[in-house]
Short mmCIF file of C-alpha atoms and ligand atoms in Angstrom, two decimals:
data_model
loop_
_atom_site.label_atom_id
_atom_site.label_comp_id
_atom_site.label_asym_id
_atom_site.label_seq_id
_atom_site.Cartn_x
_atom_site.Cartn_y
_atom_site.Cartn_z
CA MET A 9 11.63 7.62 42.92
CA ILE A 10 13.53 6.99 39.72
CA ASP A 11 13.47 9.92 37.35
CA MET A 12 11.99 9.98 33.85
CA MET A 13 15.32 9.54 32.13
CA GLU A 14 16.01 6.43 34.13
CA GLN A 15 12.51 5.15 33.36
CA ILE A 16 13.03 5.65 29.64
CA THR A 17 16.35 3.83 29.54
CA ARG A 18 14.91 0.99 31.60
CA ILE A 19 11.91 0.58 29.29
CA ALA A 20 14.17 0.71 26.26
CA GLY A 21 16.85 -1.50 27.76
CA VAL A 22 19.56 0.47 25.93
CA ASN A 23 22.16 2.97 27.02
CA PRO A 24 22.15 6.38 25.27
CA ARG A 25 25.55 7.19 26.79
CA LYS A 26 27.17 4.83 24.32
CA CYS A 27 26.22 7.21 21.48
CA MET A 28 29.22 8.82 19.75
CA ARG A 29 27.12 11.29 17.69
CA CYS A 30 28.11 9.91 14.31
CA GLY A 31 24.64 10.61 12.88
CA LYS A 32 24.44 7.35 10.97
CA CYS A 33 21.00 6.69 12.47
CA SER A 34 19.67 9.99 11.13
CA GLY A 35 21.32 9.38 7.77
CA ALA A 36 19.39 6.14 7.43
CA CYS A 37 16.06 7.36 8.79
CA PRO A 38 13.18 7.54 6.26
CA ALA A 39 11.21 9.69 8.73
CA TYR A 40 14.00 12.27 9.11
CA ASP A 41 11.93 15.16 7.74
CA GLU A 42 8.93 14.18 9.80
CA MET A 43 10.73 14.23 13.14
CA GLU A 44 11.49 17.58 14.73
CA TYR A 45 14.20 15.84 16.73
CA HIS A 46 16.10 13.59 14.37
CA PRO A 47 17.17 10.19 15.71
CA HIS A 48 20.69 11.23 16.80
CA GLN A 49 19.24 14.32 18.51
CA PHE A 50 16.57 12.23 20.14
CA VAL A 51 19.26 9.99 21.64
CA SER A 52 21.22 12.93 22.92
CA MET A 53 18.12 14.54 24.43
CA VAL A 54 17.36 11.34 26.33
CA GLU A 55 20.93 11.33 27.56
CA ASN A 56 20.52 14.92 28.75
CA GLY A 57 17.23 14.24 30.47
CA ARG A 58 15.11 16.39 28.14
CA ILE A 59 12.28 13.86 28.35
CA ASP A 60 9.39 16.35 28.64
CA GLU A 61 10.20 17.89 25.28
CA LEU A 62 10.43 14.47 23.69
CA MET A 63 7.11 13.42 25.20
CA ARG A 64 5.48 16.43 23.54
CA SER A 65 7.13 15.86 20.16
CA LYS A 66 5.25 14.52 17.17
CA GLY A 67 8.26 12.43 16.20
CA ILE A 68 7.21 9.71 18.62
CA TYR A 69 4.30 9.08 16.25
CA THR A 70 6.09 9.63 12.94
CA CYS A 71 8.92 7.19 13.58
CA LEU A 72 8.06 4.27 11.30
CA SER A 73 9.64 1.56 13.46
CA CYS A 74 11.64 0.44 10.44
CA PHE A 75 14.80 -0.34 12.43
CA ALA A 76 17.10 1.29 9.89
CA CYS A 77 18.66 3.30 12.72
CA VAL A 78 19.15 0.16 14.78
CA GLU A 79 20.78 -1.58 11.86
CA ARG A 80 23.15 1.28 11.15
CA CYS A 81 24.22 2.28 14.65
CA PRO A 82 27.79 1.10 15.21
CA ARG A 83 27.37 1.43 18.97
CA SER A 84 24.18 -0.60 19.51
CA VAL A 85 22.33 2.40 20.91
CA GLU A 86 19.14 1.35 19.11
CA PRO A 87 17.44 4.76 18.76
CA ALA A 88 14.11 3.13 17.76
CA LYS A 89 13.88 1.60 21.22
CA LEU A 90 14.38 4.96 22.94
CA ILE A 91 11.68 6.49 20.72
CA GLU A 92 9.33 3.63 21.55
CA ALA A 93 10.11 4.03 25.25
CA VAL A 94 9.14 7.70 25.18
CA ARG A 95 5.93 6.85 23.31
CA CYS A 96 5.21 4.21 25.97
CA ALA A 97 5.81 6.75 28.71
CA VAL A 98 3.21 9.03 27.11
CA GLU A 99 0.62 6.35 26.38
CA ARG A 100 0.96 4.68 29.75
CA GLN A 101 -0.45 7.82 31.36
CA GLN A 102 -4.11 7.63 32.22
CA GLY A 103 -6.28 8.74 29.31
CA MET A 104 -3.38 9.23 26.91
CA ASP A 105 -4.05 6.48 24.38
CA ARG A 106 -3.46 7.68 20.86
CA LEU A 107 -6.07 5.36 19.39
CA ARG A 108 -9.36 4.45 21.02
CA PRO A 109 -11.46 1.43 20.06
CA GLU A 110 -14.45 3.70 19.28
CA ALA A 111 -12.43 5.33 16.53
CA VAL A 112 -11.64 2.10 14.72
CA PRO A 113 -14.84 1.50 12.71
CA GLY A 114 -14.39 4.88 11.02
CA LEU A 115 -10.87 3.97 9.93
CA LEU A 116 -11.70 0.66 8.29
CA ASN A 117 -12.01 -0.10 4.62
CA PRO A 118 -12.68 -3.43 2.95
CA ASP A 119 -9.08 -3.96 1.85
CA LEU A 120 -7.37 -3.00 5.07
CA PRO A 121 -5.50 -5.99 6.54
CA GLN A 122 -6.15 -7.01 10.16
CA GLN A 123 -2.46 -6.49 10.72
CA ALA A 124 -2.91 -2.73 10.26
CA ILE A 125 -5.43 -2.55 13.09
CA THR A 126 -3.59 -4.94 15.38
CA SER A 127 -0.35 -3.06 14.93
CA ALA A 128 -2.01 0.32 15.44
CA PHE A 129 -3.41 -0.90 18.75
CA ARG A 130 -0.04 -2.21 19.79
CA LYS A 131 1.57 1.09 18.95
CA TYR A 132 -0.99 3.63 20.00
CA ARG A 133 -2.67 2.14 23.01
CA LYS A 134 -1.22 0.85 26.26
CA MET B 20 8.77 -35.73 4.02
CA MET B 21 10.09 -32.63 5.83
CA LYS B 22 7.61 -31.43 8.41
CA PHE B 23 7.25 -27.99 9.97
CA SER B 24 4.93 -26.41 12.48
CA TYR B 25 3.12 -23.54 10.78
CA PHE B 26 1.93 -20.25 12.25
CA PRO B 27 -0.38 -18.51 9.73
CA GLY B 28 -1.23 -15.38 11.74
CA CYS B 29 -4.35 -13.21 11.80
CA THR B 30 -4.14 -11.62 8.38
CA LEU B 31 -3.48 -14.83 6.45
CA LYS B 32 -6.81 -16.14 7.59
CA THR B 33 -8.59 -13.16 6.08
CA ARG B 34 -7.29 -10.39 3.79
CA GLY B 35 -3.98 -12.12 3.16
CA ALA B 36 -5.55 -15.49 2.31
CA ALA B 37 -3.73 -15.72 -1.04
CA LEU B 38 -0.35 -15.65 0.71
CA ASP B 39 -1.43 -18.63 2.81
CA ARG B 40 -3.30 -20.59 0.14
CA CYS B 41 -0.52 -20.40 -2.43
CA GLY B 42 2.15 -21.04 0.20
CA ARG B 43 0.44 -24.25 1.27
CA ALA B 44 -0.09 -25.44 -2.30
CA ALA B 45 3.54 -24.73 -3.17
CA ALA B 46 4.79 -26.53 -0.06
CA GLU B 47 2.86 -29.60 -1.10
CA ALA B 48 4.30 -29.45 -4.60
CA LEU B 49 7.81 -29.01 -3.22
CA GLY B 50 7.42 -31.91 -0.81
CA PHE B 51 7.32 -30.35 2.62
CA ALA B 52 4.45 -30.34 5.09
CA LEU B 53 3.16 -27.28 6.93
CA GLU B 54 1.24 -28.41 9.96
CA GLU B 55 -0.80 -25.56 11.34
CA LEU B 56 -0.46 -25.20 15.10
CA PRO B 57 -3.75 -26.30 16.64
CA GLU B 58 -4.18 -23.28 18.89
CA TRP B 59 -2.20 -20.30 17.76
CA GLN B 60 -2.87 -16.75 18.89
CA CYS B 61 -2.14 -13.56 16.98
CA CYS B 62 1.50 -12.49 17.40
CA GLY B 63 0.42 -8.87 17.86
CA ALA B 64 1.95 -7.71 14.54
CA VAL B 65 4.47 -5.44 16.28
CA TYR B 66 7.56 -6.56 18.13
CA PRO B 67 7.37 -5.20 21.68
CA ASN B 68 10.34 -2.86 21.74
CA ALA B 69 9.72 -2.10 25.39
CA ARG B 70 11.82 -4.47 27.42
CA ASP B 71 9.39 -4.42 30.33
CA GLU B 72 6.43 -5.76 28.34
CA ILE B 73 5.80 -9.42 29.02
CA ALA B 74 2.15 -9.98 28.07
CA THR B 75 2.76 -8.93 24.45
CA ARG B 76 5.45 -11.59 24.12
CA LEU B 77 3.37 -14.51 25.36
CA SER B 78 1.57 -15.54 22.17
CA SER B 79 4.92 -15.88 20.38
CA VAL B 80 6.31 -17.96 23.21
CA ARG B 81 3.26 -20.22 23.19
CA ALA B 82 3.72 -20.86 19.47
CA LEU B 83 7.44 -21.48 19.89
CA MET B 84 6.82 -23.89 22.75
CA ALA B 85 4.25 -25.81 20.72
CA ALA B 86 6.80 -26.20 17.93
CA ARG B 87 9.45 -27.33 20.38
CA ASP B 88 7.09 -29.89 21.86
CA ALA B 89 6.23 -31.14 18.37
CA GLY B 90 9.93 -31.46 17.60
CA THR B 91 9.70 -29.25 14.52
CA GLU B 92 10.86 -25.85 13.35
CA LEU B 93 8.26 -23.07 13.32
CA VAL B 94 7.50 -21.56 9.94
CA THR B 95 5.69 -18.32 9.18
CA LEU B 96 4.75 -16.74 5.86
CA CYS B 97 3.99 -13.22 7.00
CA SER B 98 7.00 -10.93 7.43
CA ALA B 99 5.53 -9.42 10.58
CA CYS B 100 4.83 -12.74 12.31
CA HIS B 101 8.31 -13.88 11.43
CA HIS B 102 9.81 -10.68 12.78
CA VAL B 103 7.91 -10.77 16.05
CA ILE B 104 8.30 -14.47 16.78
CA LYS B 105 11.99 -14.64 15.88
CA ARG B 106 12.87 -11.61 17.98
CA VAL B 107 10.86 -12.80 20.97
CA ASN B 108 12.69 -16.11 20.68
CA GLY B 109 15.94 -14.16 20.75
CA ASP B 110 14.76 -12.27 23.85
CA ILE B 111 14.08 -15.55 25.61
CA ARG B 112 17.52 -16.85 24.67
CA ARG B 113 19.45 -13.72 25.59
CA ASP B 114 17.51 -11.90 28.27
CA GLU B 115 17.35 -13.76 31.57
CA ASP B 116 14.91 -11.29 33.04
CA ILE B 117 12.38 -11.70 30.23
CA ARG B 118 12.87 -15.48 30.25
CA ALA B 119 12.23 -15.69 33.99
CA LYS B 120 9.11 -13.52 33.87
CA VAL B 121 7.63 -15.35 30.88
CA ASN B 122 8.18 -18.75 32.46
CA ASN B 123 6.89 -17.53 35.77
CA TYR B 124 3.66 -16.50 34.08
CA LEU B 125 3.15 -19.47 31.78
CA LYS B 126 4.50 -22.13 34.16
CA PRO B 127 5.03 -24.65 31.37
CA GLU B 128 5.91 -28.23 32.30
CA ALA B 129 9.27 -27.74 30.66
CA PRO B 130 10.44 -24.11 31.00
CA TYR B 131 11.03 -22.44 27.67
CA ALA B 132 14.57 -21.29 26.96
CA GLY B 133 14.43 -20.64 23.23
CA GLU B 134 14.92 -24.21 22.01
CA ALA B 135 12.65 -23.85 18.97
CA GLU B 136 13.85 -22.40 15.67
CA ALA B 137 11.69 -19.79 13.93
CA LEU B 138 12.00 -19.73 10.16
CA HIS B 139 10.44 -17.70 7.42
CA TYR B 140 9.07 -19.67 4.47
CA LEU B 141 11.72 -18.06 2.27
CA GLU B 142 14.39 -19.48 4.56
CA VAL B 143 12.82 -22.90 4.18
CA LEU B 144 13.02 -22.54 0.39
CA ARG B 145 16.63 -21.39 0.52
CA ASP B 146 18.08 -23.43 3.38
CA ARG B 147 15.96 -26.57 3.64
CA VAL B 148 14.60 -27.18 0.14
CA GLY B 149 17.22 -25.31 -1.92
CA PHE B 150 16.57 -23.14 -4.97
CA ASP B 151 17.97 -25.79 -7.33
CA ALA B 152 15.26 -28.17 -6.16
CA VAL B 153 12.66 -25.42 -6.56
CA LYS B 154 13.88 -24.78 -10.09
CA GLN B 155 13.55 -28.45 -10.99
CA LYS B 156 9.91 -28.42 -9.95
CA VAL B 157 8.99 -25.38 -12.02
CA ALA B 158 6.36 -26.42 -14.54
CA ALA B 159 5.49 -23.04 -16.02
CA PRO B 160 8.57 -20.77 -15.93
CA LEU B 161 7.78 -17.08 -15.57
CA ALA B 162 9.91 -16.33 -18.59
CA GLY B 163 10.28 -12.69 -19.51
CA MET B 164 8.78 -11.30 -16.29
CA LYS B 165 10.78 -8.50 -14.69
CA ILE B 166 10.13 -8.68 -10.99
CA GLY B 167 11.22 -6.35 -8.23
CA ALA B 168 11.57 -8.01 -4.83
CA TYR B 169 10.26 -5.77 -2.09
CA TYR B 170 11.79 -6.68 1.26
CA GLY B 171 10.82 -3.70 3.38
CA CYS B 172 11.94 -3.63 7.01
CA LEU B 173 10.59 -6.55 8.93
CA LEU B 174 12.28 -9.40 7.11
CA LEU B 175 15.74 -7.91 7.32
CA ARG B 176 16.21 -5.72 10.35
CA PRO B 177 17.78 -5.82 12.84
CA SER B 178 20.00 -8.30 11.03
CA LYS B 179 21.84 -9.29 14.19
CA GLU B 180 18.60 -10.71 15.53
CA LEU B 181 16.87 -11.90 12.38
CA ALA B 182 19.93 -13.33 10.58
CA PHE B 183 17.72 -13.60 7.51
CA ASP B 184 19.83 -12.11 4.76
CA ASP B 185 22.30 -9.29 4.07
CA PRO B 186 20.27 -6.26 5.27
CA GLU B 187 21.75 -3.87 2.70
CA ASN B 188 22.04 -6.23 -0.24
CA PRO B 189 19.60 -9.08 0.25
CA SER B 190 19.36 -11.85 -2.34
CA VAL B 191 16.92 -14.52 -1.22
CA MET B 192 13.96 -13.21 -3.21
CA GLU B 193 16.10 -12.45 -6.25
CA ASP B 194 17.36 -16.04 -6.15
CA LEU B 195 13.79 -17.25 -5.91
CA ILE B 196 12.78 -15.09 -8.88
CA ARG B 197 15.62 -16.61 -10.93
CA ALA B 198 14.64 -20.12 -9.90
CA LEU B 199 11.13 -19.41 -11.20
CA GLY B 200 12.54 -18.44 -14.57
CA ALA B 201 11.95 -14.70 -14.28
CA GLU B 202 14.35 -11.78 -14.14
CA PRO B 203 14.95 -10.00 -10.82
CA VAL B 204 15.16 -6.21 -10.89
CA VAL B 205 17.44 -4.81 -8.20
CA TYR B 206 16.38 -1.32 -7.14
CA ALA B 207 17.48 1.01 -4.37
CA MET B 208 14.30 1.17 -2.31
CA ARG B 209 13.76 -2.56 -1.96
CA ASN B 210 14.74 -2.54 1.71
CA GLU B 211 13.26 0.87 2.58
CA CYS B 212 10.19 1.19 4.76
CA CYS B 213 6.80 1.48 2.99
CA GLY B 214 5.30 3.36 5.93
CA GLY B 215 2.73 0.66 6.59
CA TYR B 216 2.43 1.24 10.32
CA VAL B 217 1.14 4.80 9.85
CA THR B 218 -1.43 3.97 7.19
CA ILE B 219 -4.30 4.20 9.70
CA GLU B 220 -3.30 7.29 11.51
CA ASN B 221 -1.51 9.25 8.80
CA PRO B 222 -2.37 7.96 5.31
CA ASP B 223 -0.80 10.92 3.49
CA TYR B 224 2.52 10.14 5.07
CA ALA B 225 2.15 6.43 4.19
CA LYS B 226 1.35 7.43 0.58
CA LYS B 227 4.52 9.42 0.27
CA GLN B 228 6.67 6.53 1.47
CA ALA B 229 4.95 3.89 -0.64
CA GLN B 230 4.95 5.92 -3.86
CA ARG B 231 8.70 6.46 -3.63
CA ILE B 232 9.20 2.72 -3.64
CA VAL B 233 6.95 2.14 -6.63
CA ASP B 234 8.54 5.00 -8.59
CA ASN B 235 12.04 3.72 -7.92
CA ALA B 236 11.21 0.10 -8.85
CA LYS B 237 9.54 1.27 -12.06
CA ALA B 238 12.48 3.49 -12.98
CA LEU B 239 14.79 0.49 -12.70
CA GLY B 240 12.54 -1.56 -14.98
CA ALA B 241 10.36 -3.63 -12.66
CA GLU B 242 6.99 -4.66 -14.10
CA CYS B 243 5.62 -5.92 -10.82
CA LEU B 244 6.62 -6.30 -7.18
CA ILE B 245 6.55 -9.25 -4.84
CA THR B 246 6.26 -9.09 -1.07
CA ALA B 247 5.85 -11.38 1.94
CA CYS B 248 3.95 -8.85 4.03
CA PRO B 249 0.17 -8.21 3.85
CA LEU B 250 0.60 -4.71 5.24
CA CYS B 251 3.20 -3.80 2.61
CA MET B 252 0.89 -5.37 0.04
CA TYR B 253 -1.98 -3.14 1.11
CA ASN B 254 0.18 -0.07 1.32
CA LEU B 255 1.86 -0.58 -2.06
CA ARG B 256 -1.54 -1.07 -3.67
CA ALA B 257 -3.90 1.26 -1.85
CA ASN B 258 -1.49 4.09 -1.06
CA THR B 259 0.17 4.47 -4.47
CA ASP B 260 -0.97 5.38 -7.96
CA GLY B 261 -1.40 1.64 -8.55
CA SER B 262 0.94 1.67 -11.52
CA LEU B 263 2.81 -1.48 -10.46
CA PRO B 264 0.98 -4.74 -9.76
CA VAL B 265 1.97 -6.27 -6.42
CA TYR B 266 1.83 -9.99 -5.66
CA TYR B 267 2.66 -12.19 -2.75
CA PHE B 268 5.80 -14.17 -3.49
CA THR B 269 3.81 -17.37 -2.94
CA GLU B 270 1.35 -16.41 -5.69
CA LEU B 271 4.10 -16.39 -8.30
CA LEU B 272 5.72 -19.45 -6.75
CA ALA B 273 2.48 -21.44 -6.96
CA LYS B 274 1.90 -20.20 -10.50
CA ALA B 275 5.35 -21.30 -11.66
CA LEU B 276 4.96 -24.66 -9.95
CA GLY B 277 1.66 -25.12 -11.77
CA VAL B 278 -0.43 -25.22 -8.60
CA ASP B 279 -2.57 -22.14 -8.34
CA GLY B 280 -3.72 -22.95 -4.84
CA GLU B 281 -7.39 -23.20 -5.74
CA GLU B 282 -7.70 -26.73 -4.32
CA ALA B 283 -6.31 -25.53 -1.03
CA LYS B 284 -8.90 -22.78 -0.98
CA GLN B 285 -11.75 -25.24 -1.20
CA ALA B 286 -10.33 -27.59 1.43
S1 LIG C 26 12.96 3.23 13.40
FE1 LIG C 26 12.14 5.34 13.41
S2 LIG C 26 13.89 6.61 13.95
FE2 LIG C 26 14.72 4.64 13.36
S3 LIG C 26 15.22 4.88 11.19
FE3 LIG C 26 13.14 4.02 11.29
S4 LIG C 26 11.76 5.78 11.23
FE4 LIG C 26 13.82 6.56 11.74
S1 LIG C 27 24.15 5.84 14.88
FE1 LIG C 27 24.31 5.28 17.07
S2 LIG C 27 26.23 6.17 17.76
FE2 LIG C 27 25.71 7.18 15.81
S3 LIG C 27 24.55 9.02 16.40
FE3 LIG C 27 23.05 7.41 16.05
S4 LIG C 27 22.72 6.50 18.07
FE4 LIG C 27 24.62 7.67 18.20
#
C-alpha cells in the first residue's frame, strides 16, 4: 500500500522535494498568523512524512486558497496544492466532512452569494 | 459584430445580477455580442486543486466544448468562473492523464484537447475591443471619481496559468477606470486576498482580511472600490465597516456608457 506521504503528493501533483526553504511562500501568505505550520514548514513536513500532524492542524482550514504562495515560489512547489491535498485526505475519510448540508440553512443570510455556499461545499465536503 | 459564448455562472443569475445585467448592456453598447450558452452548469466556484478529481472539472469542460463547437471564445464576468474554467482548460492542455480521464467519461464526438479560449470580460475590453474604443463610447465620463480597483486573488494568480495581467502590478482595471474618465487609485492591498472563502465558516477571520483592504484603499485616497467577483463584493460590503462603497466594474462601465442596464433587466 502506498503511504500517506505518497498519497498526498499524488493528490497534489507536486513534488515537495524541490523546495529550497527560501520562505518566500510564507512571506507572501496572508494566513501566516492563522497557520500553526506556516507554508514553508508545511511543505517540509510533507517532505518528512509528518502527515498525521498536518491532518490534525487547523491550518488546513485557515489557508485562504489565494495562491500567493504558488505565485511566489521560485521552484514551482505550489504549497497551496499540498495544503489542499492534506485537507482532501482528511475530508475523504468517512464522516469527516467539515460542512454538512443540514448546517447550511443556519449559515445563510439574504445577501450571501451562491458562490459562498458552492465554494464552501467544494472545500469542506468530499 | 464580434460574437462570444458567454458563461454567466450561478451567482450572476441571482445575488450578482447587477454584474451580469450591466455587463450585457455595456457589451451591446460597445458592439460585441454575448451569447449565453444554452445549457451551462455551475463551475463549482473553486478550482479543484486535487489532481485526481475529475468530476469537479466536467462542467468547465462542457462549457469549453460548447464554445469550441460554436467556434467562439468563452467569456465570463465572474472572477471565480474565469479562474476555474481557464485553469481547467490549462489542465486539459497540459495534463494527459486528466485529459484522458475527462474524455473517457464524457465521450464527446470530438475529444476535447483544450481548443477553446477562455477569456474574462476585462480581457475582451482590453484585447478585443481596446480601451481607446471604450473611451470613445463614453457618454457620461466619471469625472472626478477616485476609484480603487480591487483585483483579489482569482483574476491574477497563478499568473503562469491565468496569463491575465502582471500579478504584482496589474493595470487592466486602472486602464479601464481611466478610459471611463475617472482617476484610478493604486493601493498596496489591491491584489491581496479578501478572505472570501472563509466567510461562512469563520466570519471573524474574513472580517479581518476584508477590513485591511478597505482601510488601505481609503488611506491611499480611494472613494470607492470596483470588483469583478460577487464573493469579494459581499465580503467587502458585509464584512467591513462599510465605509467604502463597492461596485461591480460593469456597473460603472454601463453608467459611463450611458446604459444603466435597466432594459436588460426587464428582458
Ligand atoms: S494559498 Fe494558503 S498557504 Fe498559500 S499564500 Fe494563500 S493562504 Fe497562504
Ligand atoms: S517558496 Fe517554494 S521553494 Fe521557497 S520555501 Fe516556499 S515552497 Fe519552498
